[in-house]
Short mmCIF file of C-alpha atoms (C1' of nucleotides) in Angstrom, two decimals:
data_model
loop_
_atom_site.label_atom_id
_atom_site.label_comp_id
_atom_site.label_asym_id
_atom_site.label_seq_id
_atom_site.Cartn_x
_atom_site.Cartn_y
_atom_site.Cartn_z
CA MET K 218 49.45 25.71 16.71
CA PRO K 219 51.39 27.89 18.88
CA PHE K 220 49.70 30.16 21.05
CA GLY K 221 50.59 33.74 19.82
CA ALA K 222 50.67 32.66 16.08
CA GLU K 223 48.00 34.72 14.36
CA PRO K 224 47.63 34.58 10.61
CA MET K 225 49.37 37.60 8.98
CA THR K 226 48.26 38.66 5.68
CA LEU K 227 50.79 40.16 3.17
CA ALA K 228 49.24 43.46 3.59
CA GLU K 229 50.07 43.46 7.02
CA LYS K 230 53.59 42.48 6.60
CA ALA K 231 53.90 45.18 4.02
CA TYR K 232 52.42 47.52 6.57
CA ASP K 233 55.16 46.48 9.22
CA ALA K 234 58.01 46.73 6.98
CA LEU K 235 57.13 49.93 5.30
CA ARG K 236 56.50 51.70 8.60
CA ARG K 237 59.73 50.13 9.94
CA ASP K 238 61.67 51.44 6.69
CA ILE K 239 60.21 54.94 6.95
CA VAL K 240 60.63 55.44 10.61
CA SER K 241 64.22 54.22 10.60
CA GLY K 242 64.91 56.45 7.73
CA ALA K 243 65.90 53.60 5.25
CA LEU K 244 63.32 55.24 3.07
CA LYS K 245 64.12 58.87 3.10
CA PRO K 246 61.55 61.67 3.88
CA GLY K 247 60.27 63.02 0.75
CA ALA K 248 61.37 59.94 -1.54
CA PRO K 249 58.74 59.03 -3.89
CA LEU K 250 57.58 55.22 -3.52
CA ARG K 251 57.08 53.59 -6.74
CA MET K 252 55.12 50.62 -7.06
CA ALA K 253 57.40 48.51 -9.05
CA GLN K 254 60.23 49.44 -6.67
CA LEU K 255 58.38 48.26 -3.52
CA SER K 256 57.11 45.30 -5.15
CA ASP K 257 60.75 44.45 -5.84
CA ARG K 258 61.90 45.35 -2.27
CA TYR K 259 59.31 43.45 -0.58
CA GLY K 260 58.50 40.62 -2.90
CA MET K 261 55.21 40.93 -3.34
CA GLY K 262 52.34 42.32 -5.77
CA PHE K 263 50.84 45.90 -6.00
CA SER K 264 47.54 45.16 -3.97
CA PRO K 265 49.15 44.55 -0.66
CA LEU K 266 51.45 47.34 -0.90
CA ARG K 267 48.69 49.47 -1.89
CA GLU K 268 46.71 48.67 1.08
CA ALA K 269 49.60 49.12 3.48
CA LEU K 270 50.28 52.63 1.85
CA ASN K 271 46.64 53.76 2.18
CA ARG K 272 47.00 52.87 6.07
CA LEU K 273 50.19 54.70 6.42
CA GLN K 274 48.73 57.73 4.64
CA ALA K 275 45.98 57.98 7.20
CA GLU K 276 48.91 57.73 9.84
CA ARG K 277 50.57 60.70 7.93
CA LEU K 278 53.63 58.57 7.37
CA VAL K 279 53.07 58.99 3.82
CA THR K 280 51.49 61.43 1.57
CA SER K 281 49.95 60.78 -1.98
CA VAL K 282 48.60 62.75 -4.98
CA ALA K 283 45.90 61.71 -6.98
CA LEU K 284 47.29 60.02 -9.88
CA LYS K 285 51.07 60.64 -9.11
CA GLY K 286 51.35 57.97 -6.33
CA PHE K 287 52.93 57.95 -2.94
CA SER K 288 55.82 59.26 -1.12
CA VAL K 289 57.26 59.18 2.41
CA ALA K 290 56.04 62.12 4.25
CA PRO K 291 58.47 65.04 4.63
CA LEU K 292 60.15 66.00 7.85
CA SER K 293 60.44 69.53 8.90
CA MET K 294 61.36 71.38 12.11
CA ALA K 295 58.14 73.17 12.48
CA GLU K 296 56.30 69.82 12.30
CA MET K 297 58.81 68.55 15.05
CA TRP K 298 57.97 71.22 17.52
CA ASP K 299 54.55 70.94 16.80
CA ALA K 300 54.43 67.29 17.50
CA LYS K 301 56.65 67.87 20.64
CA ASN K 302 54.02 70.39 21.95
CA THR K 303 51.09 68.27 21.24
CA ARG K 304 52.82 65.12 22.57
CA ILE K 305 53.28 67.08 26.02
CA LEU K 306 49.51 68.10 26.07
CA ILE K 307 48.42 64.67 25.29
CA GLU K 308 50.71 62.72 27.56
CA SER K 309 50.49 65.26 30.42
CA ARG K 310 46.67 64.45 30.47
CA ALA K 311 47.07 60.47 30.19
CA LEU K 312 49.87 60.63 32.86
CA ARG K 313 47.77 62.48 35.26
CA LEU K 314 44.74 60.08 34.70
CA SER K 315 47.21 57.18 34.90
CA ILE K 316 48.24 58.39 38.41
CA GLU K 317 44.86 58.93 39.48
CA GLN K 318 43.66 55.70 38.52
CA GLY K 319 46.44 53.19 38.33
CA GLY K 320 46.71 50.31 40.37
CA ASP K 321 49.03 47.78 41.35
CA GLU K 322 49.55 46.20 37.70
CA TRP K 323 50.20 49.49 36.31
CA GLU K 324 53.01 50.20 38.76
CA ALA K 325 54.55 46.87 38.30
CA GLY K 326 54.47 47.62 34.58
CA ILE K 327 56.33 50.73 34.92
CA VAL K 328 58.96 49.24 37.39
CA GLY K 329 59.31 46.46 34.96
CA SER K 330 59.66 48.26 31.85
CA LEU K 331 62.01 50.64 33.45
CA HIS K 332 64.10 48.04 34.53
CA ALA K 333 64.24 46.22 31.14
CA LEU K 334 65.08 49.58 29.42
CA LEU K 335 67.83 50.20 31.86
CA LEU K 336 69.26 46.78 31.25
CA GLN K 337 69.25 47.36 27.51
CA ALA K 338 70.71 50.92 27.90
CA VAL K 339 73.97 49.68 29.71
CA ARG K 340 74.09 46.75 27.22
CA GLY K 341 74.57 49.56 24.71
CA THR K 342 73.44 49.76 20.90
CA ALA K 343 76.33 48.12 19.39
CA SER K 344 74.33 45.95 16.96
CA GLU K 345 71.52 46.84 15.05
CA ALA K 346 69.42 44.30 16.89
CA ASP K 347 70.50 46.11 20.36
CA ALA K 348 69.38 49.30 18.84
CA ARG K 349 66.05 47.99 17.87
CA ALA K 350 65.54 46.47 21.57
CA LEU K 351 66.37 49.71 23.03
CA GLU K 352 63.68 51.48 21.00
CA ALA K 353 61.32 48.80 21.57
CA ARG K 354 61.75 49.11 25.32
CA HIS K 355 62.05 52.73 25.04
CA HIS K 356 58.46 52.71 23.92
CA ALA K 357 57.18 50.22 26.24
CA PHE K 358 58.26 52.24 29.12
CA HIS K 359 56.43 55.36 28.04
CA HIS K 360 53.50 53.41 27.08
CA ALA K 361 53.58 51.75 30.56
CA LEU K 362 53.49 55.35 32.34
CA LEU K 363 50.24 56.24 30.54
CA SER K 364 48.56 52.58 30.21
CA ALA K 365 46.24 53.14 33.17
CA CYS K 366 44.68 56.65 31.77
CA GLY K 367 41.44 54.58 30.61
CA SER K 368 41.18 56.59 27.37
CA GLY K 369 41.52 54.82 24.11
CA TRP K 370 41.72 57.94 22.26
CA LEU K 371 44.66 59.49 24.36
CA MET K 372 46.40 56.29 23.91
CA ASP K 373 45.95 56.26 20.15
CA PHE K 374 47.06 60.03 19.78
CA PHE K 375 50.10 58.96 21.97
CA GLN K 376 50.97 56.15 19.74
CA ARG K 377 50.78 58.34 16.48
CA LEU K 378 52.85 61.07 18.02
CA TYR K 379 55.58 58.61 19.45
CA VAL K 380 55.94 57.24 15.96
CA GLU K 381 56.53 60.83 14.69
CA SER K 382 58.97 61.50 17.23
CA GLU K 383 60.69 58.22 16.39
CA ARG K 384 61.24 59.46 12.85
CA TYR K 385 63.35 62.37 14.08
CA ARG K 386 65.28 60.52 16.71
CA HIS K 387 66.31 57.33 14.89
CA PRO K 388 68.21 58.75 12.06
CA MET K 389 70.81 60.22 14.33
CA LEU K 390 70.97 57.58 17.38
CA ALA K 391 74.89 57.36 16.69
CA PRO K 392 76.45 59.45 19.38
CA ARG K 393 78.18 62.58 18.10
CA PRO K 394 81.51 63.76 19.32
CA GLY K 395 81.47 67.17 21.04
CA GLU K 396 77.86 66.84 22.04
CA PRO K 397 77.43 67.00 25.88
CA ALA K 398 76.34 63.44 26.82
CA ARG K 399 72.72 63.53 28.14
CA ASP K 400 71.73 60.95 30.80
CA VAL K 401 68.53 60.09 29.32
CA GLN K 402 67.97 57.01 31.66
CA ALA K 403 68.43 59.32 34.75
CA GLU K 404 65.50 61.34 33.27
CA HIS K 405 63.46 58.08 32.84
CA GLU K 406 64.31 57.17 36.34
CA ALA K 407 63.26 60.56 37.86
CA LEU K 408 60.10 60.38 35.84
CA ALA K 409 59.24 56.96 37.16
CA LYS K 410 59.88 57.85 40.72
CA ALA K 411 57.72 61.10 40.54
CA THR K 412 55.00 58.93 38.94
CA LEU K 413 55.09 56.12 41.51
CA ALA K 414 54.99 58.71 44.25
CA ARG K 415 51.65 59.86 42.67
CA ASP K 416 53.34 63.54 42.31
CA ALA K 417 51.35 64.21 39.02
CA ASP K 418 52.66 67.97 38.87
CA LEU K 419 56.46 66.86 39.21
CA ALA K 420 55.86 63.94 36.84
CA CYS K 421 54.32 66.11 34.28
CA ALA K 422 57.07 68.80 34.46
CA LEU K 423 59.68 66.03 34.26
CA LEU K 424 57.80 64.63 31.19
CA ALA K 425 57.60 67.92 29.54
CA ASP K 426 61.12 68.74 30.32
CA HIS K 427 62.21 65.12 28.72
CA TYR K 428 60.63 66.09 25.48
CA ARG K 429 61.80 69.51 25.26
CA ARG K 430 65.26 68.47 25.73
CA THR K 431 64.93 65.78 23.30
CA ALA K 432 63.42 68.01 20.75
CA GLN K 433 66.36 70.62 21.50
CA TRP K 434 68.85 67.78 20.81
CA VAL K 435 67.30 66.82 17.84
CA GLU K 436 67.42 70.48 16.41
CA ARG K 437 70.90 70.60 17.14
CA MET K 438 71.74 67.55 15.28
CA MET K 439 69.78 68.36 12.42
CA THR K 440 70.57 71.93 11.84
CA ARG K 441 74.44 71.02 12.19
CA PRO K 442 75.25 70.54 8.42
CA GLY K 443 77.07 67.85 7.04
CA GLN K 444 78.47 65.00 8.97
CA GLN K 445 75.14 63.30 9.15
CA ALA K 446 72.88 62.04 6.38
CA ASP K 447 70.57 64.87 6.77
CA PRO K 448 67.12 63.07 7.60
CA VAL K 449 65.14 66.13 6.05
CA GLY K 450 64.17 65.07 2.47
CA GLU K 451 66.85 65.78 -0.10
CA PRO K 452 64.52 65.38 -3.06
CA ILE K 453 62.81 68.69 -2.10
CA ALA K 454 65.89 70.94 -1.83
CA GLY K 455 64.98 73.89 0.22
CA SER K 456 62.09 72.33 2.09
CA VAL K 457 64.24 73.21 5.11
CA ASP K 458 62.41 76.34 6.33
CA MET G 60 39.63 72.67 -16.67
CA PRO G 61 37.61 74.29 -14.02
CA PHE G 62 39.48 75.57 -11.24
CA GLY G 63 38.70 73.22 -8.39
CA ALA G 64 38.18 70.12 -10.29
CA GLU G 65 40.82 67.84 -9.32
CA PRO G 66 41.00 64.07 -10.60
CA MET G 67 39.49 62.00 -8.20
CA THR G 68 40.18 58.20 -8.24
CA LEU G 69 37.76 55.44 -7.34
CA ALA G 70 39.48 54.81 -4.25
CA GLU G 71 38.84 58.39 -3.13
CA LYS G 72 35.15 58.11 -4.14
CA ALA G 73 34.98 54.67 -2.25
CA TYR G 74 36.34 56.52 0.74
CA ASP G 75 34.05 59.31 0.88
CA ALA G 76 31.08 57.22 0.33
CA LEU G 77 31.98 54.61 2.87
CA ARG G 78 32.69 57.38 5.25
CA ARG G 79 29.65 59.14 4.69
CA ASP G 80 27.44 55.94 5.08
CA ILE G 81 29.22 54.92 8.12
CA VAL G 82 28.82 58.32 9.78
CA SER G 83 25.34 58.77 8.62
CA GLY G 84 24.76 55.38 10.30
CA ALA G 85 23.42 53.99 7.07
CA LEU G 86 26.01 51.25 7.39
CA LYS G 87 25.08 50.14 11.13
CA PRO G 88 27.80 49.87 13.67
CA GLY G 89 29.09 46.42 14.08
CA ALA G 90 27.83 45.37 10.76
CA PRO G 91 30.31 43.23 8.67
CA LEU G 92 31.23 44.77 5.57
CA ARG G 93 31.33 42.09 2.64
CA MET G 94 33.28 42.83 -0.51
CA ALA G 95 30.69 41.62 -2.86
CA GLN G 96 27.97 43.57 -1.06
CA LEU G 97 30.12 46.64 -1.34
CA SER G 98 31.11 46.00 -4.79
CA ASP G 99 27.48 46.10 -5.63
CA ARG G 100 26.27 48.89 -3.69
CA TYR G 101 29.03 51.35 -4.95
CA GLY G 102 29.50 49.95 -8.42
CA MET G 103 33.31 49.31 -8.35
CA GLY G 104 35.74 46.39 -7.98
CA PHE G 105 37.59 45.16 -4.98
CA SER G 106 40.87 47.25 -5.18
CA PRO G 107 39.32 50.74 -4.60
CA LEU G 108 37.00 49.44 -1.76
CA ARG G 109 40.07 47.65 -0.11
CA GLU G 110 41.94 50.58 -0.13
CA ALA G 111 39.28 52.92 1.15
CA LEU G 112 38.56 50.36 3.96
CA ASN G 113 42.24 50.29 4.99
CA ARG G 114 42.28 54.22 5.28
CA LEU G 115 39.13 53.89 7.28
CA GLN G 116 40.43 51.39 9.59
CA ALA G 117 43.52 53.56 10.32
CA GLU G 118 40.91 56.26 11.33
CA ARG G 119 39.11 53.70 13.50
CA LEU G 120 35.83 53.86 11.47
CA VAL G 121 36.07 50.38 10.53
CA THR G 122 37.92 47.32 12.18
CA SER G 123 39.30 44.27 10.47
CA VAL G 124 40.28 40.69 11.39
CA ALA G 125 43.12 38.90 9.73
CA LEU G 126 41.16 36.76 7.15
CA LYS G 127 37.61 37.48 8.22
CA GLY G 128 37.26 40.88 6.60
CA PHE G 129 35.95 44.35 7.65
CA SER G 130 33.37 45.64 9.94
CA VAL G 131 31.89 49.02 10.78
CA ALA G 132 33.33 49.99 14.16
CA PRO G 133 30.90 49.49 17.06
CA LEU G 134 29.93 52.40 19.07
CA SER G 135 29.73 52.63 22.77
CA MET G 136 28.86 55.05 25.56
CA ALA G 137 32.18 54.73 26.97
CA GLU G 138 33.90 55.53 23.82
CA MET G 139 31.59 58.54 23.36
CA TRP G 140 32.51 59.94 26.78
CA ASP G 141 36.24 59.24 26.10
CA ALA G 142 35.89 61.19 22.86
CA LYS G 143 34.08 64.03 24.45
CA ASN G 144 36.77 64.44 26.99
CA THR G 145 39.73 64.24 24.75
CA ARG G 146 37.89 66.50 22.32
CA ILE G 147 37.48 69.20 25.07
CA LEU G 148 41.24 68.82 25.82
CA ILE G 149 42.45 69.06 22.17
CA GLU G 150 40.18 71.86 21.17
CA SER G 151 40.52 74.00 24.36
CA ARG G 152 44.33 74.04 23.55
CA ALA G 153 43.71 74.88 19.83
CA LEU G 154 41.14 77.44 20.92
CA ARG G 155 43.44 79.15 23.16
CA LEU G 156 46.18 79.08 20.38
CA SER G 157 43.87 80.56 17.93
CA ILE G 158 42.76 83.36 20.02
CA GLU G 159 46.46 84.26 20.82
CA GLN G 160 47.42 84.13 17.18
CA GLY G 161 44.42 84.69 14.93
CA GLY G 162 44.30 87.53 12.71
CA ASP G 163 41.66 89.42 10.80
CA GLU G 164 41.16 86.49 8.34
CA TRP G 165 40.51 84.18 11.17
CA GLU G 166 37.94 86.45 12.65
CA ALA G 167 36.33 86.87 9.43
CA GLY G 168 36.27 83.05 8.93
CA ILE G 169 34.27 82.82 12.31
CA VAL G 170 31.85 85.53 11.62
CA GLY G 171 31.21 84.35 8.17
CA SER G 172 30.85 80.64 9.05
CA LEU G 173 28.61 81.36 12.02
CA HIS G 174 26.34 83.36 9.85
CA ALA G 175 26.04 80.55 7.37
CA LEU G 176 25.36 78.19 10.02
CA LEU G 177 22.49 80.18 11.32
CA LEU G 178 21.10 80.66 8.17
CA GLN G 179 20.65 77.06 7.61
CA ALA G 180 19.59 76.50 11.24
CA VAL G 181 16.55 78.87 10.77
CA ARG G 182 15.86 76.88 7.36
CA GLY G 183 15.53 73.78 9.26
CA THR G 184 16.48 70.23 8.25
CA ALA G 185 13.54 69.29 6.23
CA SER G 186 15.20 67.74 3.35
CA GLU G 187 18.04 65.37 3.42
CA ALA G 188 20.08 67.78 1.47
CA ASP G 189 19.40 70.52 4.22
CA ALA G 190 20.36 68.12 7.17
CA ARG G 191 23.66 67.57 5.42
CA ALA G 192 24.24 71.23 4.79
CA LEU G 193 23.70 71.95 8.32
CA GLU G 194 26.11 69.41 9.32
CA ALA G 195 28.60 70.62 6.92
CA ARG G 196 28.29 74.30 8.09
CA HIS G 197 28.19 73.10 11.84
CA HIS G 198 31.62 71.41 11.04
CA ALA G 199 32.99 74.56 9.27
CA PHE G 200 31.97 76.76 12.11
CA HIS G 201 33.96 74.71 14.72
CA HIS G 202 36.96 74.30 12.15
CA ALA G 203 36.91 78.20 11.68
CA LEU G 204 37.25 78.62 15.52
CA LEU G 205 40.26 76.57 15.92
CA SER G 206 41.84 77.26 12.28
CA ALA G 207 44.43 79.78 13.58
CA CYS G 208 46.03 77.47 16.28
CA GLY G 209 49.09 76.93 13.86
CA SER G 210 49.25 73.07 14.74
CA GLY G 211 48.70 70.44 12.18
CA TRP G 212 48.41 67.82 14.94
CA LEU G 213 45.88 69.52 16.83
CA MET G 214 43.88 70.08 13.57
CA ASP G 215 44.34 66.39 12.78
CA PHE G 216 43.00 65.15 16.04
CA PHE G 217 40.14 67.68 15.99
CA GLN G 218 39.09 66.27 12.50
CA ARG G 219 39.18 62.77 13.88
CA LEU G 220 37.37 63.45 16.98
CA TYR G 221 34.76 65.51 15.00
CA VAL G 222 33.97 62.59 12.93
CA GLU G 223 33.67 60.29 15.72
CA SER G 224 31.07 62.50 17.64
CA GLU G 225 29.13 63.17 14.13
CA ARG G 226 28.67 59.18 14.55
CA TYR G 227 26.72 59.57 17.73
CA ARG G 228 24.96 62.63 16.73
CA HIS G 229 23.45 61.98 13.29
CA PRO G 230 21.39 59.15 13.96
CA MET G 231 19.16 61.06 16.17
CA LEU G 232 18.87 64.32 14.49
CA ALA G 233 15.26 64.07 14.41
CA PRO G 234 13.80 66.19 17.14
CA ARG G 235 12.13 64.12 19.84
CA PRO G 236 8.98 65.04 21.64
CA GLY G 237 9.41 65.54 25.26
CA GLU G 238 12.73 66.54 24.86
CA PRO G 239 13.51 70.08 26.14
CA ALA G 240 14.39 71.94 22.99
CA ARG G 241 18.16 73.07 23.45
CA ASP G 242 19.14 76.20 21.75
CA VAL G 243 22.29 74.99 20.18
CA GLN G 244 22.67 78.03 18.20
CA ALA G 245 22.79 80.41 21.03
CA GLU G 246 25.51 78.44 22.41
CA HIS G 247 27.35 78.69 19.04
CA GLU G 248 26.90 82.39 19.11
CA ALA G 249 28.11 82.73 22.61
CA LEU G 250 31.00 80.88 21.86
CA ALA G 251 31.80 82.98 18.89
CA LYS G 252 31.37 86.16 20.82
CA ALA G 253 33.72 85.10 23.67
CA THR G 254 36.31 83.88 21.13
CA LEU G 255 36.20 87.26 19.05
CA ALA G 256 36.58 88.99 22.42
CA ARG G 257 39.61 87.13 22.94
CA ASP G 258 38.33 85.76 26.28
CA ALA G 259 40.22 82.57 26.22
CA ASP G 260 39.13 81.34 29.54
CA LEU G 261 35.41 82.14 28.90
CA ALA G 262 35.61 80.56 25.31
CA CYS G 263 37.08 77.38 26.67
CA ALA G 264 34.40 76.98 29.36
CA LEU G 265 31.57 77.60 26.97
CA LEU G 266 33.34 75.11 24.42
CA ALA G 267 33.71 72.42 27.11
CA ASP G 268 30.00 73.09 28.09
CA HIS G 269 28.91 72.79 24.58
CA TYR G 270 30.36 69.31 24.36
CA ARG G 271 29.19 68.21 27.79
CA ARG G 272 25.81 69.04 26.95
CA THR G 273 25.78 67.33 23.50
CA ALA G 274 27.06 64.35 25.18
CA GLN G 275 24.51 64.40 27.97
CA TRP G 276 21.83 64.89 25.35
CA VAL G 277 23.21 61.83 23.33
CA GLU G 278 23.22 59.79 26.36
CA ARG G 279 19.76 60.65 27.09
CA MET G 280 18.86 59.79 23.62
CA MET G 281 20.44 56.40 23.39
CA THR G 282 19.48 55.00 26.59
CA ARG G 283 15.88 55.86 25.95
CA PRO G 284 14.83 52.46 24.70
CA GLY G 285 12.68 51.75 21.63
CA GLN G 286 11.28 54.53 19.68
CA GLN G 287 14.61 55.06 18.02
CA ALA G 288 16.65 52.60 15.95
CA ASP G 289 19.46 52.25 18.55
CA PRO G 290 22.95 52.95 16.95
CA VAL G 291 24.71 50.83 19.57
CA GLY G 292 25.66 47.28 18.39
CA GLU G 293 22.95 44.94 16.86
CA PRO G 294 25.72 42.97 14.91
CA ILE G 295 23.81 42.88 11.70
CA ALA G 296 20.10 42.68 12.08
CA GLY G 297 18.85 43.76 8.57
CA SER G 298 21.90 43.43 6.48
CA VAL G 299 19.53 42.45 3.89
CA ASP G 300 18.51 45.92 2.54
"C1'" DG Q 57 62.79 82.17 -30.49
"C1'" DC Q 58 58.99 80.59 -28.09
"C1'" DA Q 59 54.63 78.86 -26.57
"C1'" DA Q 60 51.18 75.27 -27.59
"C1'" DG Q 61 50.08 70.80 -28.66
"C1'" DC Q 62 50.94 66.12 -29.25
"C1'" DC Q 63 53.36 61.76 -29.19
"C1'" DG Q 64 56.00 57.57 -26.67
"C1'" DG Q 65 57.33 55.52 -22.50
"C1'" DA Q 66 56.70 55.32 -17.63
"C1'" DT Q 67 53.50 54.89 -13.66
"C1'" DT Q 68 49.59 54.75 -11.27
"C1'" DT Q 69 44.99 52.70 -10.84
"C1'" DT Q 70 41.43 49.33 -11.76
"C1'" DC Q 71 39.63 44.88 -13.06
"C1'" DG Q 72 38.62 40.05 -13.06
"C1'" DA Q 73 40.07 35.69 -12.11
"C1'" DA Q 74 43.13 32.52 -9.22
"C1'" DA Q 75 44.84 31.10 -4.74
"C1'" DA Q 76 44.14 31.03 0.17
"C1'" DT Q 77 41.49 30.82 3.98
"C1'" DC Q 78 37.21 30.41 6.92
"C1'" DT Q 79 32.48 28.70 7.70
"C1'" DT Q 80 29.17 25.54 7.34
"C1'" DT Q 81 27.13 21.15 6.64
"C1'" DG Q 82 26.44 16.33 7.15
"C1'" DA Q 83 27.94 12.04 7.89
"C1'" DA Q 84 30.68 8.62 10.68
"C1'" DT Q 85 32.41 7.49 15.05
"C1'" DT Q 86 32.40 7.08 20.24
"C1'" DA H 245 23.44 12.35 21.85
"C1'" DA H 246 27.69 14.61 21.40
"C1'" DT H 247 32.14 14.82 18.95
"C1'" DT H 248 35.29 14.71 15.20
"C1'" DC H 249 36.29 15.16 10.72
"C1'" DA H 250 36.14 16.16 5.79
"C1'" DA H 251 34.05 18.09 1.87
"C1'" DA H 252 31.38 21.90 -0.23
"C1'" DG H 253 30.36 26.52 -0.34
"C1'" DA H 254 31.36 31.31 0.85
"C1'" DT H 255 34.53 35.06 1.34
"C1'" DT H 256 38.94 37.41 1.86
"C1'" DT H 257 43.24 38.05 -0.16
"C1'" DT H 258 46.61 38.31 -3.90
"C1'" DC H 259 48.23 38.32 -8.47
"C1'" DG H 260 48.97 39.77 -13.31
"C1'" DA H 261 47.40 42.14 -17.11
"C1'" DA H 262 44.46 45.84 -18.92
"C1'" DA H 263 42.93 50.61 -18.80
"C1'" DA H 264 43.78 55.52 -17.58
"C1'" DT H 265 46.87 59.08 -16.49
"C1'" DC H 266 51.14 61.44 -16.26
"C1'" DC H 267 55.86 63.23 -17.69
"C1'" DG H 268 59.22 64.44 -20.90
"C1'" DG H 269 60.76 65.80 -25.13
"C1'" DC H 270 59.75 66.78 -29.86
"C1'" DT H 271 57.47 68.96 -33.27
"C1'" DT H 272 54.80 72.73 -35.32
"C1'" DG H 273 53.20 77.15 -36.02
"C1'" DC H 274 53.61 82.10 -35.08
#
DNA sequence: GCAAGCCGGATTTTCGAAAATCTTTGAATT
DNA sequence: AATTCAAAGATTTTCGAAAATCCGGCTTGC
C-alpha cells in the first residue's frame, strides 16, 4: 500500500468538497443547502453530508436553523474587517513567537515556500489548476512564517481566519482593468526578509500592512457594483449594510 | 408557545449533553467514545450522535481517526499553558475594545453578572446544581466584560478557550486541604472595578494575572499525585461504568 | 376584505439495518 | 517459539425509508 494513502470516509470527502465549493464561491453566500440537491451534486447519501455540514457549521462556513436546514454562511463587509483585525492580532503574536523560537528548519520552510510561491506567481493563473496551486502555495507560505510559534491554538485560529479571508479574495481573483496593479509578491518577499532578519517589529508591521491592503482591495472590488458577480449573498437582498 | 421555547433537535441535545459530560470530566480525556455505548447513555440513535461528535471535533473537544471512531480529546499541561496564553491575548484585546466602546448597557451587564456571581459564591457549591450555577455565572461575568468589543471573531475565540479552560478547572473544584484559599471573587471585583473605571491597562493586567494564577493553581492540583482522579490521560481505565 | 386555521407537498431529521472496515483469535507454517 | 494468515466478531460508516416538521396556498368565519 502506498505510503500516504490513508483511508478516507465519504464524510471527509464531503467535507473537503463542500469546503472548497463554499470558499471558492461556487456555492454562493447565503444560499440554502438542500439535502437532496447536495446528495445529487456529490453523489452520496444524507448521512455523510450532514456530518460534513455540522463540522462546517462549527467552523462558521455554514449556518443552520433548527428544522429549516443549512445555508452557506453570509459574507459582509463588517465581518471582513473584523476578520482582518483579528487576523493581525493572532498572526502578529504568532510571528513574534516564531521569530523568537524558530530554528533552521523554520527558516528553510519560509525560503522554500516563498520560492515555490514566486514560481507559481510568474507562471500566472491561466488555468483553474494554476489558480488553485497559487492559492495553496500562498497558504503554505503564510503558514510557514508562523509555524514555529509553538502554539496549537494560535495556529488553529490562523487556519480559521485564513479560510475566512480566502472566501473574500477568491471570487475576485480575475485582475480588473483600471485597478492599480499591486505587487503582492514584493510584499511577500519583504515580509520574508524582515522575518529571516529576526526583525519582529518590522515583520509585524509589514504583515499588518499586507492584510490592511488586501482588505482595502477587497472592499474596493466588492463595493464597485455590477461587473463582478457579487459574492455577497443575493438571496438576502439588502444584507449589504 | 412560550417565548424562548425553540425547537431542539436530538442532535442539539446530544451536542449539549456530550459537551457537558466532556467538560465536566464525566467522560474522561482520551476515552474512546463508542457509538453503541453513547446510544445507550443518551437514548438516541447513531445519526444525531455522529452529528454532535463532528461538531465537537471541530471544536477540539473530541478527536477522531478515520475508521476507528471518536475519542475524548486528551488534556495536557502544554495545552493548558498554550490556552492560557492565547486567552490572555484574545481577551486583553476584547477587553480594551469593550472599554473603548461599551455603553450603559454593557456596564449594567457587568455589574449585574458580577452581583449574581457573588451571590452564588457565598451560597457555596454544596449541591451539584449549585456548582453548575456558579460555573454558568462565572462564564456570564467574563462574557459580560468583553461583550461590547464588537468583534464576532474575538468572542468566538473567547468562547472556545473558555470551554477549554473549563475542562481543566472543573475536575478539581472540590477545595483541597493545605491549599491556600484563593479569593477568586476579590479578583473578579477588582477586575470589574478597573474595567468600569475604563482603566484598560490595569484591567488587562488584572485579567492576565487572574488567568496566570488559575493556571498555576491547576498545575499544582494536577501535578500533585494521587488524592485526585487525575484528569490527564489514562486512556480508558474504568470505561465500564 | 381580512385574519385565523387547516390541508398537501416539500424538507429536514431520525431510525434501523446493511455494507465496509478494523481487531482479535487461533491454527498452520517456518 | 515466533510469524503469517484467515476467519469470526466487534465497530464504524453509509444507505434508504419512516417520522416529524415546515411552508405556501386555500378555505372559513367574522
